[in-house]
CSV table of C-alpha atoms in Angstrom, one decimal:
chain,number,residue,atom,x,y,z
A,72,MET,CA,-0.4,0.1,0.1
A,73,ALA,CA,1.6,3.6,-0.6
A,74,THR,CA,2.7,5.8,1.8
A,75,SER,CA,-0.2,8.4,1.2
A,76,SER,CA,-2.9,6.3,1.2
A,77,ILE,CA,-1.7,5.5,4.4
A,78,LEU,CA,-0.9,8.3,5.7
A,79,GLY,CA,-4.3,10.2,4.1
A,80,GLY,CA,-5.1,13.6,3.9
A,81,ILE,CA,-1.6,13.9,5.6
A,82,SER,CA,0.6,13.4,3.3
A,83,LYS,CA,-1.5,16.4,1.8
A,84,ALA,CA,-0.7,18.8,4.3
A,85,MET,CA,2.7,18.1,4.6
A,86,ALA,CA,3.4,18.8,0.7
A,87,ASN,CA,2.4,21.7,0.9
A,88,ARG,CA,6.5,23.5,2.0
A,89,ASN,CA,5.2,26.2,3.9
A,90,TYR,CA,2.8,24.5,6.2
A,91,ARG,CA,6.2,22.2,6.6
A,92,ILE,CA,8.3,24.5,7.9
A,93,TYR,CA,5.4,25.8,10.0
A,94,THR,CA,4.5,22.7,11.4
A,95,ILE,CA,8.1,21.6,12.6
A,96,GLY,CA,9.3,24.2,14.1
A,97,ALA,CA,6.2,24.6,16.0
A,98,ILE,CA,6.8,21.2,17.9
A,99,PRO,CA,9.8,23.0,20.0
A,100,SER,CA,7.7,25.4,21.0
A,101,LEU,CA,3.6,24.0,21.2
A,102,MET,CA,6.0,20.9,23.4
A,103,GLY,CA,7.8,24.4,25.6
A,104,THR,CA,4.0,26.1,25.9
A,105,TRP,CA,2.7,22.3,27.5
A,106,VAL,CA,6.2,22.4,30.0
A,107,GLN,CA,5.0,26.5,30.8
A,108,ARG,CA,1.9,25.5,31.6
A,109,MET,CA,1.7,22.4,33.8
A,110,ALA,CA,4.8,24.4,35.6
A,111,MET,CA,2.2,27.4,36.3
A,112,GLY,CA,-0.6,25.6,37.2
A,113,TRP,CA,1.3,23.8,39.6
A,114,PHE,CA,3.0,26.6,40.5
A,115,ALA,CA,0.0,28.2,41.8
A,116,TRP,CA,-1.9,25.3,44.3
A,117,GLU,CA,2.1,25.7,45.6
A,118,LEU,CA,2.3,28.9,46.4
A,119,THR,CA,-1.5,28.9,48.1
A,120,GLY,CA,-3.5,25.5,48.4
A,121,SER,CA,-6.2,28.0,46.6
A,122,GLY,CA,-9.2,26.7,44.3
A,123,ALA,CA,-10.3,30.1,43.8
A,124,TRP,CA,-6.3,31.0,42.8
A,125,LEU,CA,-5.8,27.3,40.9
A,126,GLY,CA,-8.8,29.0,39.3
A,127,LEU,CA,-7.5,32.6,38.5
A,128,ILE,CA,-4.1,31.9,36.8
A,129,ALA,CA,-6.1,30.0,34.6
A,130,PHE,CA,-7.9,32.5,33.7
A,131,ALA,CA,-5.5,35.6,33.3
A,132,ASP,CA,-4.0,33.1,31.3
A,133,LEU,CA,-6.1,32.0,29.4
A,134,ALA,CA,-9.8,35.2,29.6
A,135,PRO,CA,-7.6,38.3,28.0
A,136,SER,CA,-8.4,36.0,24.6
A,137,VAL,CA,-12.3,37.8,25.3
A,138,LEU,CA,-11.1,41.3,25.2
A,139,SER,CA,-7.6,40.6,22.4
A,140,ALA,CA,-9.7,38.4,20.3
A,141,PRO,CA,-11.1,40.4,18.3
A,142,ILE,CA,-9.6,43.4,18.3
A,143,ALA,CA,-6.5,41.3,16.7
A,144,GLY,CA,-9.4,39.4,14.2
A,145,ALA,CA,-10.0,43.0,12.3
A,146,PHE,CA,-6.1,43.4,12.9
A,147,ALA,CA,-5.4,39.8,11.2
A,148,ASP,CA,-8.2,41.5,8.4
A,149,ARG,CA,-5.6,44.6,7.5
A,150,VAL,CA,-2.2,43.4,8.3
A,151,ASN,CA,0.4,41.2,7.3
A,152,ARG,CA,-0.3,37.8,9.5
A,153,LEU,CA,2.6,36.1,9.6
A,154,ARG,CA,4.4,39.7,9.7
A,155,ILE,CA,2.3,39.9,13.5
A,156,VAL,CA,2.7,36.5,14.2
A,157,LYS,CA,7.3,36.9,14.0
A,158,LEU,CA,6.2,39.9,17.3
A,159,VAL,CA,4.1,37.6,18.8
A,160,GLN,CA,6.6,35.4,19.0
A,161,CYS,CA,9.0,37.0,20.7
A,162,LEU,CA,7.1,38.7,23.2
A,163,SER,CA,5.9,35.2,25.0
A,164,LEU,CA,10.4,34.1,24.8
A,165,CYS,CA,10.3,37.6,26.9
A,166,GLN,CA,7.7,36.8,29.4
A,167,ALA,CA,8.7,33.6,29.6
A,168,LEU,CA,12.0,34.5,30.6
A,169,MET,CA,10.1,37.3,32.9
A,170,LEU,CA,9.1,34.1,34.6
A,171,ALA,CA,11.5,31.9,35.0
A,172,THR,CA,13.8,34.5,36.2
A,173,LEU,CA,12.0,35.8,38.9
A,174,THR,CA,11.1,32.0,40.2
A,175,LEU,CA,14.8,31.4,39.9
A,176,SER,CA,15.6,34.3,41.7
A,177,GLY,CA,12.8,33.5,44.3
A,178,VAL,CA,11.5,36.7,44.5
A,179,MET,CA,8.2,35.0,42.6
A,180,THR,CA,4.3,35.6,44.5
A,181,ILE,CA,1.4,34.9,43.8
A,182,GLU,CA,-0.1,37.9,42.3
A,183,LEU,CA,3.5,38.1,40.0
A,184,LEU,CA,2.0,34.5,38.8
A,185,PHE,CA,-0.9,35.9,38.3
A,186,GLY,CA,0.6,38.9,36.4
A,187,LEU,CA,2.8,37.4,34.2
A,188,ALA,CA,0.0,34.8,33.7
A,189,LEU,CA,-2.0,37.7,32.0
A,190,VAL,CA,0.6,39.0,30.3
A,191,GLN,CA,1.4,36.2,28.3
A,192,GLY,CA,-3.1,35.6,28.4
A,193,VAL,CA,-3.8,38.8,26.5
A,194,VAL,CA,-0.1,38.0,24.1
A,195,GLN,CA,-1.2,34.6,23.1
A,196,GLY,CA,-5.2,36.6,22.3
A,197,ILE,CA,-2.9,38.9,19.6
A,198,HIS,CA,-1.9,35.6,18.3
A,199,GLN,CA,-4.8,33.4,18.4
A,200,PRO,CA,-6.5,35.0,15.5
A,201,PHE,CA,-3.1,35.5,12.9
A,202,ARG,CA,-2.3,32.0,13.9
A,203,HIS,CA,-5.6,30.4,12.6
A,204,ALA,CA,-5.7,33.1,10.1
A,205,LEU,CA,-2.9,32.6,8.5
A,206,LEU,CA,-2.9,29.0,8.9
A,207,GLY,CA,-5.9,29.7,6.2
A,208,THR,CA,-3.5,32.0,4.2
A,209,ILE,CA,-1.2,28.8,4.0
A,210,VAL,CA,-3.3,25.9,3.2
A,211,THR,CA,-6.3,25.4,0.7
A,212,ARG,CA,-9.2,24.8,1.7
A,213,GLU,CA,-8.8,21.2,0.6
A,214,GLU,CA,-6.1,20.6,3.0
A,215,MET,CA,-8.2,22.1,6.1
A,216,THR,CA,-8.8,19.2,8.6
A,217,ALA,CA,-5.3,17.3,7.3
A,218,ALA,CA,-3.7,20.4,8.4
A,219,ILE,CA,-5.5,21.2,11.1
A,220,GLY,CA,-6.0,18.0,12.9
A,221,ILE,CA,-1.9,18.2,12.2
A,222,ASN,CA,-1.3,21.2,14.7
A,223,SER,CA,-3.2,19.5,16.9
A,224,THR,CA,-1.9,16.2,16.5
A,225,ILE,CA,1.4,18.0,17.9
A,226,TRP,CA,0.0,20.2,20.0
A,227,ASN,CA,-1.3,17.6,22.3
A,228,SER,CA,1.7,14.4,21.4
A,229,SER,CA,3.1,18.1,23.9
A,230,ARG,CA,0.2,18.0,26.4
A,231,LEU,CA,1.1,14.0,26.6
A,232,ILE,CA,4.9,14.5,26.7
A,233,GLY,CA,5.4,18.4,28.1
A,234,PRO,CA,4.2,18.3,31.6
A,235,ALA,CA,5.8,14.6,32.0
A,236,VAL,CA,9.1,16.7,31.3
A,237,SER,CA,8.3,18.8,33.5
A,238,ALA,CA,7.1,17.2,36.5
A,239,VAL,CA,10.7,15.8,35.9
A,240,VAL,CA,12.6,19.4,36.2
A,241,ILE,CA,10.3,20.1,38.6
A,242,LEU,CA,10.9,17.4,41.0
A,243,ASN,CA,15.1,17.8,39.9
A,244,LEU,CA,15.8,21.5,38.9
A,245,GLY,CA,12.9,23.3,40.6
A,246,VAL,CA,10.3,25.1,39.1
A,247,GLY,CA,12.1,28.1,37.3
A,248,ALA,CA,13.9,25.9,34.8
A,249,THR,CA,10.8,24.6,33.0
A,250,PHE,CA,10.0,28.3,32.4
A,251,LEU,CA,13.7,29.0,31.0
A,252,ILE,CA,12.9,26.2,29.1
A,253,ASN,CA,10.0,27.7,27.9
A,254,ALA,CA,11.4,30.6,26.4
A,255,PHE,CA,14.0,29.0,24.3
A,256,SER,CA,12.3,26.3,22.2
A,257,TYR,CA,10.3,29.8,20.8
A,258,VAL,CA,13.9,29.9,18.6
A,259,PRO,CA,12.8,27.2,16.2
A,260,MET,CA,9.4,28.8,15.1
A,261,LEU,CA,11.0,31.9,14.7
A,262,ILE,CA,13.2,30.8,12.6
A,263,GLY,CA,10.7,28.5,10.1
A,264,LEU,CA,8.4,31.7,10.6
A,265,TYR,CA,11.2,34.3,8.6
A,266,MET,CA,11.9,30.6,5.8
A,267,ILE,CA,7.6,30.6,5.0
A,268,ASN,CA,6.4,32.6,1.8
A,269,ALA,CA,2.8,34.0,1.9
A,270,GLU,CA,0.5,35.6,-0.1
A,271,GLN,CA,-2.0,37.6,1.8
A,272,ARG,CA,-4.5,40.0,-0.9
A,273,PRO,CA,-3.2,42.8,1.2
A,274,ALA,CA,-7.0,45.2,2.1
A,275,ALA,CA,-7.6,48.4,1.4
A,276,PRO,CA,-6.4,51.2,3.5
A,277,LYS,CA,-9.7,52.0,6.5
A,278,SER,CA,-9.7,54.4,9.3
A,279,LEU,CA,-8.9,53.2,12.9
A,280,THR,CA,-12.3,54.1,13.4
A,281,ARG,CA,-14.1,51.5,12.0
A,282,VAL,CA,-12.5,48.8,13.4
A,283,PRO,CA,-15.5,48.6,15.9
A,284,ALA,CA,-17.0,47.9,13.0
A,285,GLU,CA,-15.0,45.8,11.7
A,286,ILE,CA,-16.2,43.7,15.1
A,287,MET,CA,-19.0,43.5,15.7
A,288,GLU,CA,-19.5,42.5,11.2
A,289,GLY,CA,-18.5,39.7,12.8
A,290,ILE,CA,-20.2,38.4,15.6
A,291,ARG,CA,-22.9,39.6,13.1
A,292,PHE,CA,-22.3,37.6,10.4
A,293,VAL,CA,-21.3,34.3,12.7
A,294,THR,CA,-24.7,34.7,14.4
A,295,GLY,CA,-26.7,35.1,11.7
A,296,HIS,CA,-24.7,32.1,10.3
A,297,GLN,CA,-27.5,29.6,10.6
A,298,PHE,CA,-24.6,26.8,10.2
A,299,ILE,CA,-21.3,28.6,12.1
A,300,GLY,CA,-23.5,29.7,14.2
A,301,THR,CA,-24.6,26.8,15.6
A,302,ILE,CA,-21.2,25.4,16.0
A,303,MET,CA,-19.6,28.4,17.8
A,304,PHE,CA,-22.8,27.8,19.9
A,305,MET,CA,-21.5,24.0,20.9
A,306,LEU,CA,-18.2,25.2,21.6
A,307,LEU,CA,-19.3,28.2,24.0
A,308,VAL,CA,-21.2,25.3,25.5
A,309,PHE,CA,-18.4,21.8,26.2
A,310,SER,CA,-15.0,25.2,26.3
A,311,PHE,CA,-17.2,26.8,29.6
A,312,PHE,CA,-18.6,23.1,30.9
A,313,GLY,CA,-15.8,20.7,29.2
A,314,ARG,CA,-12.8,22.7,28.8
A,315,ALA,CA,-12.1,23.9,32.2
A,316,THR,CA,-11.8,20.8,33.5
A,317,GLN,CA,-7.9,20.3,32.6
A,318,GLU,CA,-8.0,24.1,34.5
A,319,LEU,CA,-9.0,22.3,37.5
A,320,LEU,CA,-6.8,19.4,37.8
A,321,PRO,CA,-4.2,20.5,40.4
A,322,GLY,CA,-6.0,21.1,42.5
A,323,PHE,CA,-8.3,18.3,42.0
A,324,THR,CA,-4.8,15.8,41.6
A,325,GLY,CA,-4.8,17.0,45.3
A,326,THR,CA,-7.6,17.1,47.4
A,327,VAL,CA,-8.9,14.0,45.9
A,328,PHE,CA,-6.5,11.5,44.7
A,329,ASN,CA,-3.7,12.6,47.5
A,330,VAL,CA,-1.0,12.6,44.3
A,331,GLY,CA,2.3,15.2,43.4
A,332,ALA,CA,3.1,17.4,39.9
A,333,ASP,CA,3.6,12.7,39.2
A,334,GLY,CA,0.9,12.6,39.6
A,335,LEU,CA,-0.4,16.0,37.3
A,336,ALA,CA,1.8,15.0,34.7
A,337,MET,CA,0.3,11.4,34.8
A,338,LEU,CA,-3.4,12.7,34.2
A,339,THR,CA,-2.4,15.9,31.7
A,340,GLY,CA,-0.4,13.7,29.9
A,341,ALA,CA,-3.4,11.4,30.0
A,342,ALA,CA,-5.4,13.6,28.1
A,343,GLY,CA,-3.3,14.4,26.0
A,344,LEU,CA,-2.9,11.1,25.0
A,345,GLY,CA,-6.6,10.5,23.8
A,346,SER,CA,-6.9,14.2,22.3
A,347,LEU,CA,-3.5,13.2,20.4
A,348,PHE,CA,-5.0,9.6,18.6
A,349,SER,CA,-8.2,11.8,17.8
A,350,GLY,CA,-6.2,14.2,15.7
A,351,ILE,CA,-4.6,11.2,14.4
A,352,TRP,CA,-7.2,10.4,13.3
A,353,LEU,CA,-9.2,13.4,11.6
A,354,SER,CA,-5.6,14.4,10.1
A,355,ARG,CA,-6.0,11.3,8.6
A,356,ARG,CA,-9.4,11.5,7.5
A,357,GLY,CA,-8.8,15.1,6.2
A,358,THR,CA,-12.4,15.1,4.7
A,359,LEU,CA,-15.1,17.4,5.9
A,360,ALA,CA,-18.2,14.8,5.2
A,361,GLY,CA,-19.7,13.8,7.5
A,362,LEU,CA,-17.9,16.1,10.3
A,363,SER,CA,-21.0,17.3,11.7
A,364,ASP,CA,-22.1,14.3,13.0
A,365,ILE,CA,-19.0,13.5,14.5
A,366,LEU,CA,-18.9,16.7,16.1
A,367,ILE,CA,-22.6,15.4,17.9
A,368,VAL,CA,-22.2,12.7,18.5
A,369,MET,CA,-18.6,13.6,20.5
A,370,VAL,CA,-21.1,16.0,22.4
A,371,LEU,CA,-22.6,13.8,23.6
A,372,LEU,CA,-19.1,11.7,24.9
A,373,ILE,CA,-17.7,14.9,26.6
A,374,ALA,CA,-20.5,14.9,28.5
A,375,ALA,CA,-20.7,10.8,29.4
A,376,SER,CA,-16.5,11.1,29.7
A,377,GLN,CA,-16.3,13.4,32.5
A,378,LEU,CA,-18.9,12.1,34.9
A,379,ALA,CA,-17.8,9.1,34.3
A,380,PHE,CA,-14.6,10.7,36.1
A,381,VAL,CA,-15.8,12.4,39.1
A,382,ALA,CA,-17.2,9.0,39.8
A,383,THR,CA,-14.5,7.6,40.6
A,384,ASP,CA,-11.4,7.4,43.4
A,385,ILE,CA,-9.0,4.7,42.0
A,386,PHE,CA,-6.8,7.1,39.6
A,387,TRP,CA,-5.9,4.0,37.2
A,388,VAL,CA,-9.6,4.6,36.9
A,389,SER,CA,-9.7,8.3,36.3
A,390,LEU,CA,-7.1,7.8,33.9
A,391,THR,CA,-8.6,5.4,31.4
A,392,VAL,CA,-11.2,8.3,31.4
A,393,PHE,CA,-9.4,11.4,30.7
A,394,ILE,CA,-7.6,8.7,27.9
A,395,ALA,CA,-11.7,9.3,26.7
A,396,TRP,CA,-12.3,12.3,28.0
A,397,GLY,CA,-9.3,14.0,26.2
A,398,PHE,CA,-9.9,11.4,22.6
A,399,VAL,CA,-13.8,13.5,22.4
A,400,LEU,CA,-12.7,17.5,23.6
A,401,ASN,CA,-9.8,17.6,21.0
A,402,GLY,CA,-11.3,16.1,19.0
A,403,ALA,CA,-14.7,18.1,19.3
A,404,GLY,CA,-12.5,21.2,18.9
A,405,ILE,CA,-10.2,19.9,15.6
A,406,VAL,CA,-14.2,19.0,13.9
A,407,CYS,CA,-15.7,23.2,15.4
A,408,GLN,CA,-11.9,24.6,13.8
A,409,SER,CA,-12.6,22.8,10.7
A,410,LEU,CA,-15.8,23.7,9.5
A,411,VAL,CA,-15.0,27.0,10.6
A,412,GLN,CA,-12.5,27.6,8.5
A,413,ALA,CA,-14.1,25.4,6.0
A,414,THR,CA,-17.2,27.9,5.8
A,415,VAL,CA,-15.7,31.4,6.4
A,416,PRO,CA,-15.0,34.1,3.3
A,417,ASP,CA,-10.7,34.8,3.4
A,418,THR,CA,-12.0,38.2,3.5
A,419,ILE,CA,-14.1,38.2,6.6
A,420,ARG,CA,-11.3,34.6,8.1
A,421,GLY,CA,-9.4,37.0,10.8
A,422,ARG,CA,-13.4,38.2,12.9
A,423,VAL,CA,-14.7,34.6,12.9
A,424,VAL,CA,-11.7,32.6,13.6
A,425,SER,CA,-11.0,35.6,16.5
A,426,LEU,CA,-14.1,34.7,18.1
A,427,TYR,CA,-13.3,30.8,18.1
A,428,GLY,CA,-10.3,31.7,19.1
A,429,MET,CA,-12.1,33.1,21.8
A,430,LEU,CA,-14.8,30.6,22.9
A,431,TRP,CA,-11.9,27.9,22.4
A,432,LEU,CA,-9.0,30.0,24.9
A,433,GLY,CA,-11.0,32.5,27.1
A,434,THR,CA,-14.8,30.9,28.1
A,435,PRO,CA,-12.2,27.8,30.1
A,436,ALA,CA,-10.8,30.3,31.3
A,437,LEU,CA,-14.2,31.9,32.6
A,438,GLY,CA,-15.2,28.4,33.5
A,439,ALA,CA,-11.9,27.5,35.0
A,440,PHE,CA,-13.0,30.3,37.3
A,441,VAL,CA,-15.9,29.9,38.7
A,442,MET,CA,-16.0,26.5,39.1
A,443,GLY,CA,-13.1,26.9,40.9
A,444,VAL,CA,-14.8,29.3,42.6
A,445,ALA,CA,-16.5,26.2,43.9
A,446,ALA,CA,-14.6,24.4,44.3
A,447,ASP,CA,-13.5,26.5,47.3
A,448,HIS,CA,-17.2,25.5,48.3
A,449,PHE,CA,-18.0,22.4,47.2
A,450,GLY,CA,-15.2,20.0,46.7
A,451,PHE,CA,-13.7,20.0,42.8
A,452,ARG,CA,-17.0,16.5,42.0
A,453,VAL,CA,-19.6,19.0,42.2
A,454,PRO,CA,-18.4,22.2,40.0
A,455,ILE,CA,-17.6,19.4,36.4
A,456,ALA,CA,-20.1,16.7,37.1
A,457,GLY,CA,-22.5,20.1,37.2
A,458,GLY,CA,-20.7,21.1,34.1
A,459,ALA,CA,-20.6,17.5,32.3
A,460,LEU,CA,-24.7,18.0,33.3
A,461,VAL,CA,-24.9,21.4,31.0
A,462,VAL,CA,-22.9,19.7,28.1
A,463,LEU,CA,-25.4,16.2,27.9
A,464,VAL,CA,-28.4,19.1,27.3
A,465,THR,CA,-27.1,21.1,25.3
A,466,PHE,CA,-26.4,17.8,22.9
A,467,ALA,CA,-30.3,17.3,23.3
A,468,TRP,CA,-30.3,20.3,22.0
A,469,ALA,CA,-28.0,19.8,19.3
A,470,LEU,CA,-30.2,17.3,18.2
A,471,THR,CA,-32.4,19.0,16.7
A,472,ARG,CA,-30.9,21.1,14.4
A,473,ARG,CA,-28.3,17.6,13.1
A,474,ASN,CA,-30.8,17.6,9.5
A,475,ARG,CA,-30.1,21.1,8.5
A,476,LEU,CA,-26.1,20.8,10.4
A,477,LYS,CA,-25.5,18.1,7.9
A,478,VAL,CA,-27.1,19.4,5.0
A,479,SER,CA,-25.0,22.7,5.6
A,480,ILE,CA,-21.7,20.1,5.6
A,481,ASN,CA,-22.5,18.5,2.0
A,482,ALA,CA,-22.9,20.8,0.2
A,483,VAL,CA,-19.3,23.3,1.5
A,484,ALA,CA,-17.4,19.2,1.3
A,485,LYS,CA,-18.7,19.2,-2.6
A,486,GLU,CA,-17.0,22.2,-3.5
A,487,THR,CA,-14.3,21.1,-2.6
A,488,SER,CA,-14.4,17.6,-3.7
């Protein structure tokens, strides 16, 4: 059997030179991101022992995208996307160096950690719409599902390996070393970005006073689009009530399972392993047809696996369940982004994908804060189980729109075949 038939859509996407360079550069960068993310959550729990602070650090890391992403999305439709992605990578490198310096010098406090998480949240809120819009610039619509799946596979391979690396580094060298590792991980990505030649049709010069109107145009497009609006609503719900579970793991592992950084790394890695499988499956599948039905089933399984996770006191059982949870949660995110990217016109792509990123990144942060505060009063099981029930109701709602979604995505799939 030919290699291309075994790899399916993966070989087609990786044949694209610009996308291949971007992907290779992203591998160490994403690895460093996960090394740092786990370390920040563990450090916050170590400094305070508070579920509220744990949720607040996650909120600071992710929530600024709610404000910065829509503005950045408007500019992603105006300016050179590749140039801004390079700038953001440099800013992220500086933030990681600051984290490392303050921690290694012994002056880090929870307030400083919160402030630096907030800085990174703002930077990532700017980065996200430019990064997703850049992806739409360097790959074709036929390559989109495979490209997003490959990106997710790399992200989740990093999510699987990064926390394990982070735990080893924390135990042997301390938290500060993890931040230093992340700083150096941005260098290969920057080199790759300078090797890419991305052709982007420049927009006509516009006044800055039009930015608010352009943001509203993107919002109206999403809310008024029967297909994309439904996809975005499902994304909102399972991001707020599902993805937030990941941000609460440091407290959950400490209070429910009584394990340390190694246990947290194992749970994070389990979710990453499941996510890795879904990324490989969807990138190899490489087609838009049938994705709406897959999304609806995955929403159901997010709720089921989350309920199973909080129902057990056995750590090894929870690891198995969390593999399934990671598979369906990540798969649902890939499907949502694939459907949105394939449907939206390029002239408004930056604004629409910024809303996608705002929901995927910002709402879990808000959910983590709300559920973290609830965890201080009711324990970690109750808010996570309650979130699963909300996702279950959303599944029932999505079933009423199944046929409409199926017809819409099949029409788009025929255009790309």
